[in-house]
Short mmCIF file of C-alpha atoms in Angstrom, two decimals:
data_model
loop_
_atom_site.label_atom_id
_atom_site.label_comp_id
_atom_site.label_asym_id
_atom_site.label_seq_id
_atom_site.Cartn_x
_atom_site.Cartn_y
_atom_site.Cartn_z
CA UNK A 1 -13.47 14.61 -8.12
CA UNK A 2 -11.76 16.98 -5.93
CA UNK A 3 -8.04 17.85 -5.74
CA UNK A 4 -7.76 15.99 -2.55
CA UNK A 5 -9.67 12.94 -3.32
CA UNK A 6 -7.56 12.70 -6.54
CA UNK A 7 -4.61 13.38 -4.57
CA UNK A 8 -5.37 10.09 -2.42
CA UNK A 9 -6.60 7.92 -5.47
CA UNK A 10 -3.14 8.35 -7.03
CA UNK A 11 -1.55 7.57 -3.84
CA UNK A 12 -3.44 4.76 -3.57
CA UNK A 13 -2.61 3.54 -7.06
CA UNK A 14 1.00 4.18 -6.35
CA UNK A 15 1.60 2.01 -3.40
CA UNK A 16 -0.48 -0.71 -4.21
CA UNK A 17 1.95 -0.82 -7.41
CA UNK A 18 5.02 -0.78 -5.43
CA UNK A 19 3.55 -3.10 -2.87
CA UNK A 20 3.07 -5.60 -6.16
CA UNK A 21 7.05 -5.14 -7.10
CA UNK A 22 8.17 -5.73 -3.49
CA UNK A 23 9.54 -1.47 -3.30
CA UNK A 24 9.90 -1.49 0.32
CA UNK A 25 11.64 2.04 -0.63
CA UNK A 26 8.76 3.27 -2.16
CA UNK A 27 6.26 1.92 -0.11
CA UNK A 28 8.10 3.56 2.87
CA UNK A 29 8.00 7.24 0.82
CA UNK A 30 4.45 6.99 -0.06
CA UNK A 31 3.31 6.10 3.49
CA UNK A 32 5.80 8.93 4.37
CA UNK A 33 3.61 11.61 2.60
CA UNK A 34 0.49 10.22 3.86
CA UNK A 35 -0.34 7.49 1.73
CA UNK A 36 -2.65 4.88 3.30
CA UNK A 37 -0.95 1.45 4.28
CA UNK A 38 -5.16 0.29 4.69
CA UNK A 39 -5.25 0.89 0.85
CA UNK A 40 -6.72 -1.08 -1.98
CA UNK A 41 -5.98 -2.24 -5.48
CA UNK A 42 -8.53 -2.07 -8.38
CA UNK A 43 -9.90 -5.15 -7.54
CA UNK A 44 -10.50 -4.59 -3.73
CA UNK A 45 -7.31 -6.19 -2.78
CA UNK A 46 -5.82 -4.72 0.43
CA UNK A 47 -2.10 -3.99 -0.08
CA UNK A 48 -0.82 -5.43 3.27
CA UNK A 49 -2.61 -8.79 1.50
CA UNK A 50 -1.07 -8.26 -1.85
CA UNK A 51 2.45 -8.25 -0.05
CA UNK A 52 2.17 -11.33 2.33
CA UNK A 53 0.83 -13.08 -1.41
CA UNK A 54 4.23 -12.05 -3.05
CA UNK A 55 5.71 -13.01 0.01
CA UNK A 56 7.48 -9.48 0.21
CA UNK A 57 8.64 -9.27 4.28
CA UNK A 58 9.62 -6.06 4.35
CA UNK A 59 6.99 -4.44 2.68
CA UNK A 60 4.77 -6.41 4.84
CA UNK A 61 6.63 -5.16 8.07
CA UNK A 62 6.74 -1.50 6.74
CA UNK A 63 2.45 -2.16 6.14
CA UNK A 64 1.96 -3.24 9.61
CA UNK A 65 4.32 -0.59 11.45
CA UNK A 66 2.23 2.31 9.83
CA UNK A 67 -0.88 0.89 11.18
CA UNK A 68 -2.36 -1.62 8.05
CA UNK A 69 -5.61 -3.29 9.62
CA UNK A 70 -5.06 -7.18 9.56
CA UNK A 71 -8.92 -7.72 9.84
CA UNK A 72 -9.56 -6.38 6.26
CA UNK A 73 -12.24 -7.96 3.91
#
């Protein structure tokens, strides 16, 4: 695994974990250094799905402003 792709798999980890508390603060940092509001949890879940589930608005907002893809399987 290279240093990048590591990079972007903790990233990824990250915000899907603050997505699941409802962090709008740390959502909005992550996506801030270039984390990917289109990512996935380990199971496949998309996080702009995982925040309209825990009914979390302004995560869902912040998701959605920084380009999340509504059409995601």
């Amino acid at each position: 695994v290279g240093t990048a792709e590591a990079m972007g798999h903790s990233q990824s980890k990250h915000l899907t974990k603050a997505v699941k508390k409802g962090d709008a603060a740390a959502v909005r940092r992550i996506l801030d250094r270039g984390g990917d509001p289109n990512t996935k949890d380990e199971n496949g879940k998309p996080a702009l799905f995982i925040a309209a589930e825990n009914a979390t608005l302004e995560v869902l907002i912040e998701l959605l402003q920084r380009g999340a893809g509504v059409d995601q399987e």
